[in-house]
Tab-separated table of C-alpha atoms and ligand atoms in Angstrom:
chain	number	residue	atom	x	y	z
A	1	MET	CA	9.293	-24.772	-16.046
A	2	THR	CA	8.001	-27.591	-13.922
A	3	ASP	CA	8.962	-26.252	-10.543
A	4	LYS	CA	7.125	-22.940	-10.858
A	5	VAL	CA	4.978	-22.430	-7.775
A	6	ILE	CA	2.768	-19.409	-7.435
A	7	PRO	CA	1.688	-19.372	-3.811
A	8	ILE	CA	-0.689	-16.460	-4.397
A	9	MET	CA	-3.075	-18.774	-6.143
A	10	ASP	CA	-3.441	-20.874	-2.991
A	11	LEU	CA	-3.950	-17.803	-0.948
A	12	ARG	CA	-6.585	-16.365	-3.222
A	13	GLN	CA	-8.543	-19.570	-3.074
A	14	LYS	CA	-8.252	-19.838	0.673
A	15	ASN	CA	-11.736	-19.207	1.872
A	16	ARG	CA	-12.280	-17.980	5.369
A	17	THR	CA	-15.738	-16.477	5.542
A	18	PRO	CA	-16.196	-14.575	8.786
A	19	ALA	CA	-18.984	-15.690	11.060
A	20	ILE	CA	-21.952	-13.438	11.693
A	21	PRO	CA	-22.135	-12.891	15.458
A	22	ALA	CA	-25.332	-13.979	17.216
A	23	THR	CA	-25.758	-10.491	18.659
A	24	LEU	CA	-25.370	-7.672	16.163
A	25	LEU	CA	-23.624	-4.877	18.037
A	26	ALA	CA	-24.054	-1.526	16.299
A	27	PRO	CA	-20.767	0.174	15.283
A	28	THR	CA	-19.682	3.011	17.574
A	29	GLY	CA	-17.024	4.609	15.373
A	30	LEU	CA	-14.350	3.241	17.689
A	31	LEU	CA	-13.321	-0.338	17.155
A	32	THR	CA	-10.195	-1.622	18.860
A	33	ASP	CA	-8.309	-4.880	18.499
A	34	ARG	CA	-6.763	-7.081	21.196
A	35	LEU	CA	-3.777	-4.715	21.415
A	36	MET	CA	-6.114	-1.690	21.718
A	37	ARG	CA	-5.303	-0.466	18.207
A	38	PRO	CA	-8.214	1.382	16.570
A	39	LEU	CA	-9.318	0.860	12.981
A	40	HIS	CA	-8.569	4.136	11.179
A	41	ASP	CA	-7.170	3.454	7.804
A	42	LEU	CA	-8.497	1.328	4.938
A	43	ARG	CA	-6.417	0.371	1.903
A	44	ILE	CA	-8.442	-0.879	-0.983
A	45	SER	CA	-6.846	-2.773	-3.829
A	46	VAL	CA	-8.815	-2.130	-6.999
A	47	THR	CA	-6.881	-4.420	-9.330
A	48	ASP	CA	-4.244	-7.121	-9.102
A	49	ARG	CA	-2.874	-6.155	-12.530
A	50	CYS	CA	0.060	-3.894	-13.246
A	51	ASN	CA	1.883	-2.551	-16.283
A	52	PHE	CA	5.222	-2.657	-14.378
A	53	ARG	CA	7.142	-5.708	-13.227
A	54	CYS	CA	9.128	-4.179	-10.379
A	55	VAL	CA	11.740	-6.723	-9.477
A	56	TYR	CA	10.907	-6.677	-5.766
A	57	CYS	CA	7.138	-6.879	-6.250
A	58	MET	CA	6.066	-8.690	-9.441
A	59	PRO	CA	9.127	-10.508	-10.741
A	60	LYS	CA	8.727	-11.140	-14.451
A	61	GLU	CA	9.524	-14.813	-14.217
A	62	LEU	CA	6.460	-15.417	-12.074
A	63	PHE	CA	4.100	-12.735	-13.320
A	64	ASP	CA	4.479	-13.715	-16.946
A	65	LYS	CA	2.001	-14.182	-19.778
A	66	ASP	CA	0.751	-17.441	-18.244
A	67	TYR	CA	0.011	-15.883	-14.905
A	68	GLN	CA	-3.705	-15.900	-14.199
A	69	PHE	CA	-4.912	-12.628	-12.830
A	70	LEU	CA	-8.332	-12.487	-11.226
A	71	PRO	CA	-11.232	-12.644	-13.659
A	72	GLN	CA	-13.468	-9.566	-13.873
A	73	THR	CA	-16.366	-11.282	-12.079
A	74	ASP	CA	-14.166	-11.880	-9.036
A	75	LEU	CA	-13.442	-8.192	-8.571
A	76	LEU	CA	-15.578	-6.175	-6.227
A	77	SER	CA	-17.781	-3.838	-8.229
A	78	PHE	CA	-17.665	-0.111	-7.437
A	79	GLU	CA	-21.012	-0.479	-5.678
A	80	GLU	CA	-19.629	-3.300	-3.542
A	81	ILE	CA	-16.461	-1.340	-2.724
A	82	THR	CA	-18.491	1.717	-1.760
A	83	ARG	CA	-20.795	-0.369	0.400
A	84	MET	CA	-17.788	-1.903	2.151
A	85	ALA	CA	-16.230	1.534	2.631
A	86	ARG	CA	-19.440	2.810	4.227
A	87	ILE	CA	-19.540	-0.111	6.640
A	88	PHE	CA	-15.857	0.369	7.536
A	89	ILE	CA	-16.381	4.092	8.036
A	90	ASP	CA	-19.012	3.349	10.658
A	91	HIS	CA	-16.244	1.550	12.544
A	92	GLY	CA	-14.007	4.637	12.503
A	93	ILE	CA	-12.204	4.708	9.155
A	94	GLU	CA	-11.140	8.258	8.295
A	95	LYS	CA	-8.749	7.626	5.461
A	96	ILE	CA	-8.988	5.460	2.358
A	97	ARG	CA	-6.059	4.700	0.095
A	98	LEU	CA	-6.678	3.111	-3.284
A	99	THR	CA	-3.929	0.825	-4.419
A	100	GLY	CA	-3.244	-2.367	-6.365
A	101	GLY	CA	-1.595	-3.626	-8.623
A	102	GLU	CA	-1.680	-0.369	-10.485
A	103	PRO	CA	-4.927	1.360	-9.440
A	104	LEU	CA	-5.019	3.615	-12.501
A	105	LEU	CA	-5.404	0.511	-14.667
A	106	ARG	CA	-8.831	-0.142	-13.161
A	107	LYS	CA	-11.328	1.077	-15.746
A	108	HIS	CA	-13.257	4.193	-14.711
A	109	VAL	CA	-11.514	4.365	-11.332
A	110	GLU	CA	-12.565	8.051	-11.250
A	111	LYS	CA	-16.160	6.892	-10.937
A	112	LEU	CA	-15.227	4.938	-7.804
A	113	ILE	CA	-13.457	7.968	-6.359
A	114	GLU	CA	-16.534	10.049	-7.022
A	115	MET	CA	-18.693	7.516	-5.187
A	116	LEU	CA	-16.290	7.306	-2.252
A	117	SER	CA	-15.880	11.045	-1.987
A	118	ARG	CA	-19.581	11.409	-1.190
A	119	LEU	CA	-19.102	9.425	2.028
A	120	LYS	CA	-18.513	11.198	5.335
A	121	THR	CA	-16.529	9.942	8.321
A	122	HIS	CA	-18.302	8.822	11.495
A	123	SER	CA	-17.900	12.345	12.884
A	124	GLY	CA	-19.251	13.927	9.694
A	125	ARG	CA	-15.973	15.092	8.163
A	126	ASP	CA	-14.853	14.600	4.563
A	127	LEU	CA	-13.101	11.336	3.974
A	128	ASP	CA	-9.386	11.579	3.228
A	129	ILE	CA	-9.042	9.754	-0.111
A	130	THR	CA	-5.615	9.098	-1.549
A	131	LEU	CA	-4.089	6.789	-4.104
A	132	THR	CA	-0.713	5.138	-4.615
A	133	THR	CA	0.418	4.835	-8.211
A	134	ASN	CA	3.483	4.013	-10.260
A	135	GLY	CA	2.810	7.295	-12.062
A	136	SER	CA	2.752	5.851	-15.568
A	137	LEU	CA	-0.780	7.067	-16.302
A	138	LEU	CA	-0.782	10.028	-13.976
A	139	ALA	CA	-0.213	12.788	-16.524
A	140	LYS	CA	-3.244	11.568	-18.425
A	141	LYS	CA	-5.492	11.034	-15.430
A	142	ALA	CA	-4.497	13.625	-12.815
A	143	GLN	CA	-7.165	16.177	-13.727
A	144	SER	CA	-10.027	13.674	-13.849
A	145	LEU	CA	-8.886	12.150	-10.551
A	146	LYS	CA	-8.850	15.574	-8.935
A	147	ASP	CA	-12.273	16.410	-10.380
A	148	ALA	CA	-13.622	13.132	-9.020
A	149	GLY	CA	-12.629	14.116	-5.473
A	150	LEU	CA	-9.182	12.613	-4.952
A	151	LYS	CA	-7.236	14.675	-2.438
A	152	ARG	CA	-3.628	13.561	-2.863
A	153	VAL	CA	-1.430	11.014	-4.598
A	154	THR	CA	1.628	9.045	-3.624
A	155	VAL	CA	3.879	8.180	-6.537
A	156	SER	CA	6.352	5.320	-6.417
A	157	LEU	CA	9.702	6.091	-7.987
A	158	ASP	CA	12.720	3.966	-7.232
A	159	ALA	CA	15.429	5.813	-9.153
A	160	ILE	CA	16.087	8.984	-11.085
A	161	ASP	CA	18.774	7.376	-13.192
A	162	GLU	CA	17.223	6.076	-16.410
A	163	THR	CA	19.067	2.761	-16.514
A	164	THR	CA	18.389	1.956	-12.870
A	165	PHE	CA	14.732	2.931	-13.125
A	166	ARG	CA	14.173	0.787	-16.199
A	167	MET	CA	15.916	-2.096	-14.470
A	168	MET	CA	13.684	-1.717	-11.402
A	169	ASN	CA	10.375	-1.503	-13.298
A	170	ASP	CA	11.612	-4.175	-15.716
A	171	VAL	CA	9.335	-3.041	-18.554
A	172	ASP	CA	11.623	-0.315	-19.865
A	173	PHE	CA	9.399	2.492	-18.650
A	174	PRO	CA	11.114	5.910	-18.888
A	175	VAL	CA	11.632	7.994	-15.782
A	176	ALA	CA	10.703	11.228	-17.588
A	177	ASP	CA	7.092	10.085	-17.976
A	178	VAL	CA	6.742	9.538	-14.244
A	179	LEU	CA	8.332	12.921	-13.516
A	180	HIS	CA	5.901	14.527	-15.944
A	181	GLY	CA	3.017	12.755	-14.154
A	182	ILE	CA	4.234	14.173	-10.839
A	183	ASP	CA	4.349	17.693	-12.313
A	184	VAL	CA	0.840	17.421	-13.741
A	185	ALA	CA	-0.513	16.006	-10.478
A	186	HIS	CA	1.054	18.919	-8.645
A	187	ALA	CA	-0.337	21.435	-11.141
A	188	VAL	CA	-3.914	20.181	-10.739
A	189	GLY	CA	-3.675	20.328	-6.936
A	190	LEU	CA	-3.169	16.702	-5.955
A	191	GLY	CA	-0.571	17.688	-3.393
A	192	PRO	CA	1.372	17.534	-1.244
A	193	ILE	CA	2.681	14.689	-3.373
A	194	LYS	CA	4.613	11.967	-1.654
A	195	ILE	CA	7.246	10.056	-3.583
A	196	ASN	CA	7.969	6.532	-2.356
A	197	MET	CA	11.342	5.014	-3.080
A	198	VAL	CA	11.880	1.413	-2.022
A	199	VAL	CA	15.573	0.971	-1.354
A	200	LYS	CA	17.071	-2.395	-2.152
A	201	ARG	CA	20.734	-2.560	-1.204
A	202	GLY	CA	22.973	-3.319	-4.142
A	203	MET	CA	20.249	-2.449	-6.616
A	204	ASN	CA	19.234	1.194	-6.191
A	205	ASP	CA	20.878	2.450	-2.999
A	206	GLN	CA	23.285	4.498	-5.131
A	207	GLU	CA	20.171	6.489	-6.094
A	208	ILE	CA	19.475	7.762	-2.568
A	209	LEU	CA	21.476	10.974	-2.983
A	210	PRO	CA	20.439	11.673	-6.598
A	211	MET	CA	16.779	11.248	-5.572
A	212	ALA	CA	17.285	13.554	-2.581
A	213	ARG	CA	18.888	16.167	-4.854
A	214	GLN	CA	16.062	15.833	-7.383
A	215	PHE	CA	13.257	16.537	-4.913
A	216	LYS	CA	15.020	18.870	-2.467
A	217	GLY	CA	13.394	22.254	-2.798
A	218	SER	CA	10.342	20.855	-4.602
A	219	PRO	CA	6.884	20.608	-3.039
A	220	ALA	CA	7.089	16.790	-3.068
A	221	ILE	CA	7.992	14.820	0.033
A	222	LEU	CA	10.401	12.020	-0.755
A	223	ARG	CA	10.101	8.950	1.452
A	224	PHE	CA	12.576	6.107	1.569
A	225	ILE	CA	11.091	2.706	2.309
A	226	GLU	CA	12.956	-0.280	3.645
A	227	TYR	CA	12.607	-3.241	1.336
A	228	MET	CA	10.232	-5.673	3.018
A	229	ASP	CA	9.749	-9.429	3.022
A	230	VAL	CA	6.186	-9.147	1.741
A	231	GLY	CA	4.853	-12.112	-0.176
A	232	ALA	CA	6.800	-15.164	-1.180
A	233	THR	CA	7.960	-14.380	-4.691
A	234	ASN	CA	10.614	-11.681	-4.306
A	235	GLY	CA	13.288	-13.849	-2.660
A	236	TRP	CA	13.801	-11.294	0.120
A	237	LYS	CA	17.022	-11.380	2.114
A	238	MET	CA	17.785	-9.295	5.206
A	239	ASP	CA	21.138	-8.125	3.825
A	240	GLU	CA	19.308	-6.461	0.914
A	241	VAL	CA	17.542	-4.159	3.353
A	242	MET	CA	19.113	-0.729	3.658
A	243	PRO	CA	18.263	0.412	7.202
A	244	SER	CA	16.721	3.876	7.468
A	245	ALA	CA	19.535	4.932	9.770
A	246	ASP	CA	22.009	4.276	6.934
A	247	ILE	CA	19.809	6.181	4.492
A	248	ILE	CA	19.718	9.200	6.795
A	249	ALA	CA	23.480	8.947	7.304
A	250	ARG	CA	24.054	8.909	3.577
A	251	ILE	CA	21.883	11.965	2.952
A	252	SER	CA	23.501	13.730	5.912
A	253	SER	CA	26.881	13.313	4.237
A	254	GLU	CA	25.744	15.962	1.759
A	255	PHE	CA	22.889	17.847	3.431
A	256	SER	CA	22.255	18.871	7.003
A	257	LEU	CA	19.074	17.234	8.350
A	258	GLN	CA	16.961	17.811	11.456
A	259	GLN	CA	14.455	15.318	12.812
A	260	ILE	CA	10.882	16.605	13.210
A	261	ASP	CA	7.841	15.395	15.148
A	262	PRO	CA	5.317	13.045	13.564
A	263	ASN	CA	2.125	14.615	12.223
A	264	TYR	CA	0.023	12.210	14.270
A	265	VAL	CA	0.337	9.145	16.483
A	266	GLY	CA	0.885	6.080	14.344
A	267	GLU	CA	2.437	7.917	11.390
A	268	THR	CA	4.586	5.322	9.669
A	269	ALA	CA	7.237	7.684	8.326
A	270	GLY	CA	9.973	9.213	10.464
A	271	ARG	CA	10.177	12.885	9.403
A	272	TRP	CA	13.304	14.917	8.714
A	273	ARG	CA	13.769	18.375	7.259
A	274	TYR	CA	16.650	20.007	5.466
A	275	ALA	CA	18.301	22.463	7.846
A	276	ASP	CA	18.344	25.101	5.080
A	277	GLY	CA	14.531	25.002	4.941
A	278	SER	CA	14.312	23.423	1.517
A	279	GLY	CA	11.817	20.718	2.334
A	280	GLU	CA	11.161	17.477	4.094
A	281	ILE	CA	11.974	13.797	3.649
A	282	GLY	CA	10.654	10.678	5.363
A	283	VAL	CA	11.939	7.230	6.153
A	284	ILE	CA	9.696	4.228	6.590
A	285	SER	CA	11.529	1.730	8.760
A	286	SER	CA	9.171	-1.183	8.342
A	287	VAL	CA	11.942	-3.687	8.966
A	288	THR	CA	14.383	-2.089	11.399
A	289	GLN	CA	11.862	-0.210	13.555
A	290	ALA	CA	8.546	-1.965	13.326
A	291	PHE	CA	5.500	0.181	13.973
A	292	CYS	CA	2.974	-2.585	14.670
A	293	GLN	CA	1.996	-1.109	18.018
A	294	ASP	CA	0.274	1.788	16.265
A	295	CYS	CA	-0.929	-0.109	13.202
A	296	SER	CA	-4.528	0.871	12.544
A	297	ARG	CA	-4.674	-0.281	8.909
A	298	ALA	CA	-7.030	-2.779	7.363
A	299	ARG	CA	-6.691	-3.949	3.777
A	300	LEU	CA	-9.428	-4.966	1.406
A	301	SER	CA	-8.219	-7.090	-1.485
A	302	THR	CA	-9.403	-6.796	-5.068
A	303	GLU	CA	-11.909	-9.591	-4.598
A	304	GLY	CA	-13.133	-8.471	-1.216
A	305	LYS	CA	-11.036	-10.202	1.400
A	306	LEU	CA	-10.195	-8.340	4.560
A	307	PHE	CA	-6.558	-8.616	5.629
A	308	THR	CA	-5.633	-7.399	9.085
A	309	CYS	CA	-1.882	-7.387	8.354
A	310	LEU	CA	0.325	-6.907	5.312
A	311	PHE	CA	1.998	-10.183	6.175
A	312	ALA	CA	-1.145	-12.215	6.683
A	313	THR	CA	-1.427	-15.646	5.149
A	314	GLY	CA	-5.168	-15.431	4.633
A	315	GLY	CA	-8.051	-13.009	4.409
A	316	HIS	CA	-11.630	-12.842	5.589
A	317	ASP	CA	-14.025	-13.155	2.699
A	318	LEU	CA	-16.387	-10.186	2.908
A	319	ARG	CA	-17.481	-10.588	-0.700
A	320	ALA	CA	-18.945	-13.972	0.223
A	321	LEU	CA	-21.028	-12.276	2.909
A	322	MET	CA	-22.204	-9.558	0.518
A	323	ARG	CA	-23.024	-11.899	-2.311
A	324	ALA	CA	-24.869	-14.244	0.088
A	325	GLY	CA	-27.231	-11.353	0.780
A	326	HIS	CA	-26.218	-10.437	4.326
A	327	SER	CA	-27.315	-7.050	5.620
A	328	ASP	CA	-25.006	-4.124	6.404
A	329	ALA	CA	-25.617	-4.724	10.109
A	330	GLU	CA	-24.559	-8.367	9.808
A	331	ILE	CA	-21.434	-7.614	7.771
A	332	SER	CA	-20.542	-4.759	10.096
A	333	ALA	CA	-20.790	-7.042	13.117
A	334	ALA	CA	-18.693	-9.685	11.362
A	335	ILE	CA	-15.967	-7.118	10.596
A	336	GLY	CA	-16.187	-5.893	14.188
A	337	GLN	CA	-15.556	-9.388	15.441
A	338	VAL	CA	-12.575	-9.956	13.112
A	339	TRP	CA	-10.896	-6.689	14.162
A	340	HIS	CA	-11.689	-7.272	17.808
A	341	LYS	CA	-9.739	-10.532	17.712
A	342	ARG	CA	-6.782	-9.043	15.792
A	343	THR	CA	-3.351	-9.661	17.323
A	344	ASP	CA	-1.103	-9.194	14.245
A	345	ARG	CA	2.348	-7.730	14.796
A	346	TYR	CA	4.444	-9.541	12.253
A	347	SER	CA	7.159	-6.911	11.855
A	348	GLU	CA	7.744	-6.622	15.582
A	349	LEU	CA	8.121	-10.367	15.809
A	350	ARG	CA	10.429	-10.333	12.802
A	351	SER	CA	12.611	-7.681	14.440
A	352	ALA	CA	12.719	-9.717	17.601
A	353	ASP	CA	13.710	-12.882	15.788
A	354	THR	CA	14.734	-12.456	12.173
A	355	VAL	CA	16.216	-15.894	11.904
A	356	GLY	CA	13.552	-17.850	13.706
A	357	LEU	CA	10.499	-16.612	11.835
A	358	PRO	CA	9.072	-19.151	9.444
A	359	ARG	CA	9.409	-18.002	5.815
A	360	SER	CA	5.877	-18.855	4.896
A	361	ALA	CA	5.215	-19.650	1.271
A	362	ASN	CA	1.682	-18.392	1.728
A	363	LYS	CA	2.204	-14.754	2.668
A	364	VAL	CA	0.045	-12.439	0.643
A	365	GLU	CA	1.701	-10.662	-2.301
A	366	MET	CA	2.092	-6.865	-2.321
A	367	SER	CA	0.751	-6.629	-5.870
A	368	TYR	CA	-2.406	-8.451	-4.779
A	369	ILE	CA	-3.147	-6.536	-1.628
A	370	GLY	CA	-1.459	-3.186	-2.255
A	371	GLY	CA	1.112	-1.363	-0.115
B	401	SAM	N1	1.414	0.074	-8.301
B	401	SAM	C1	1.314	1.101	-7.346
B	401	SAM	C2	2.683	1.624	-6.975
B	401	SAM	O1	3.679	0.994	-7.273
B	401	SAM	O2	2.711	2.691	-6.382
B	401	SAM	C3	0.546	0.716	-6.092
B	401	SAM	C4	0.771	-0.647	-5.536
B	401	SAM	S1	2.412	-0.972	-4.952
B	401	SAM	C5	2.247	-2.628	-4.376
B	401	SAM	C6	2.434	0.028	-3.471
B	401	SAM	C7	3.788	0.327	-2.885
B	401	SAM	O3	4.351	-0.867	-2.369
B	401	SAM	C8	4.797	0.891	-3.855
B	401	SAM	O4	5.303	2.101	-3.357
B	401	SAM	C9	5.867	-0.168	-3.903
B	401	SAM	O5	7.124	0.383	-4.132
B	401	SAM	C10	5.741	-0.791	-2.533
B	401	SAM	N2	6.315	-2.127	-2.427
B	401	SAM	C11	6.065	-3.203	-3.210
B	401	SAM	N3	6.784	-4.263	-2.809
B	401	SAM	C12	7.517	-3.857	-1.729
B	401	SAM	C13	8.456	-4.486	-0.869
B	401	SAM	N4	8.810	-5.759	-1.006
B	401	SAM	N5	8.987	-3.751	0.130
B	401	SAM	C14	8.641	-2.460	0.310
B	401	SAM	N6	7.752	-1.806	-0.464
B	401	SAM	C15	7.208	-2.498	-1.475
B	402	SF4	FE1	3.331	-2.704	-10.055
B	402	SF4	FE2	3.452	-1.141	-7.953
B	402	SF4	FE3	4.233	-3.687	-7.763
B	402	SF4	FE4	5.702	-2.012	-9.169
B	402	SF4	S1	5.295	-1.891	-6.979
B	402	SF4	S2	5.044	-4.043	-9.821
B	402	SF4	S3	4.200	-0.647	-10.010
B	402	SF4	S4	2.193	-2.978	-8.146
B	403	SF4	FE1	0.648	-3.543	10.668
B	403	SF4	FE2	1.210	-6.100	10.163
B	403	SF4	FE3	2.794	-4.152	9.239
B	403	SF4	FE4	2.762	-4.724	11.848
B	403	SF4	S1	3.450	-6.063	10.237
B	403	SF4	S2	2.715	-2.651	10.918
B	403	SF4	S3	0.597	-5.250	12.145
B	403	SF4	S4	0.642	-4.491	8.692
């Protein structure tokens, strides 16, 4: 194909190395951006590779055998990731989520978890370390992940129906293996397990009720996620988004639901419980009810770029600072300055003006930066 454009390549090569401020302010554990949003949550992508080709994330036609994933030398080493995590923690990070690509494909990822789990938050508490996975390797790895210090896992599962699931992951992966992974993860104590289902209208929305039935009464918390316009390769269209309100209405046609309070300010999922006491579900309304005003998440890409928004068109190259030999104090001050200037609120702007927003060809891909 001659017209194949992979915008991610441009993005990955885009090099914006943050400046080191002239005065190195020491971190205080409370860093706020221009909209007074603190930095609490760090998502670290440990690989850009994946063994699935979910149609909404890594469409096969683009992520094919010719696609060039990052070479090993470009990836942050575990030592570099841990160093970054420590610096971020000094700015107030309390929770780290490992993601990808498929994080369980990163060799010896347990070793990284072990290194991260030794870190303490600014106030001396244990770090909350979680991981989002497609579940394909979970049965095999759950015990070693738990032993390494992982607290919980989130498993992505877009359908319970075999045909639909295989169509969504596009590599013919069987649903039973993911379900088995969830059971093993639960058995070794990696709970409460959250199950993420991205709903794409016309593709898997008929699976909303079967998924609800499957996990009702189980210890897992099923969360429905609105299909987002992340990246530039999934050909997103607004009419393929199934609004959370419609998802709740559909479940309510069979089960009685009651809305419950969020666990904490800034929680992305709206919480509902079954009136008969048989568990909880969540809806993540990233498109129809943007939650930018409470967004306290930073993302560190596989090769060490800091992204201050899921919809950013470029990152801040922290690896360049590390590999140039800058000190922790210098890198910390540089991160402080980046966050301090942050004004991102893409989803709110999108909600305000769906039609008018430019459909940038350079938005970062979900598989590169992690969800
Ligand atoms: N491979 C792992 C997995 O699938 O769980 C971790 C990385 S994946 C990018 C993280 C999450 O992002 C998954 O739950 C996936 O369903 C979600 N995701 C990917 N593309 C999305 C999109 N366009 N809209 C909403 N969620 C998306
Ligand atoms: Fe892979 Fe996760 Fe993207 Fe699916 S959603 S292609 S499992 S990274
Ligand atoms: Fe956060 Fe950007 Fe998503 Fe808004 S659009 S919630 S700022 S990541």
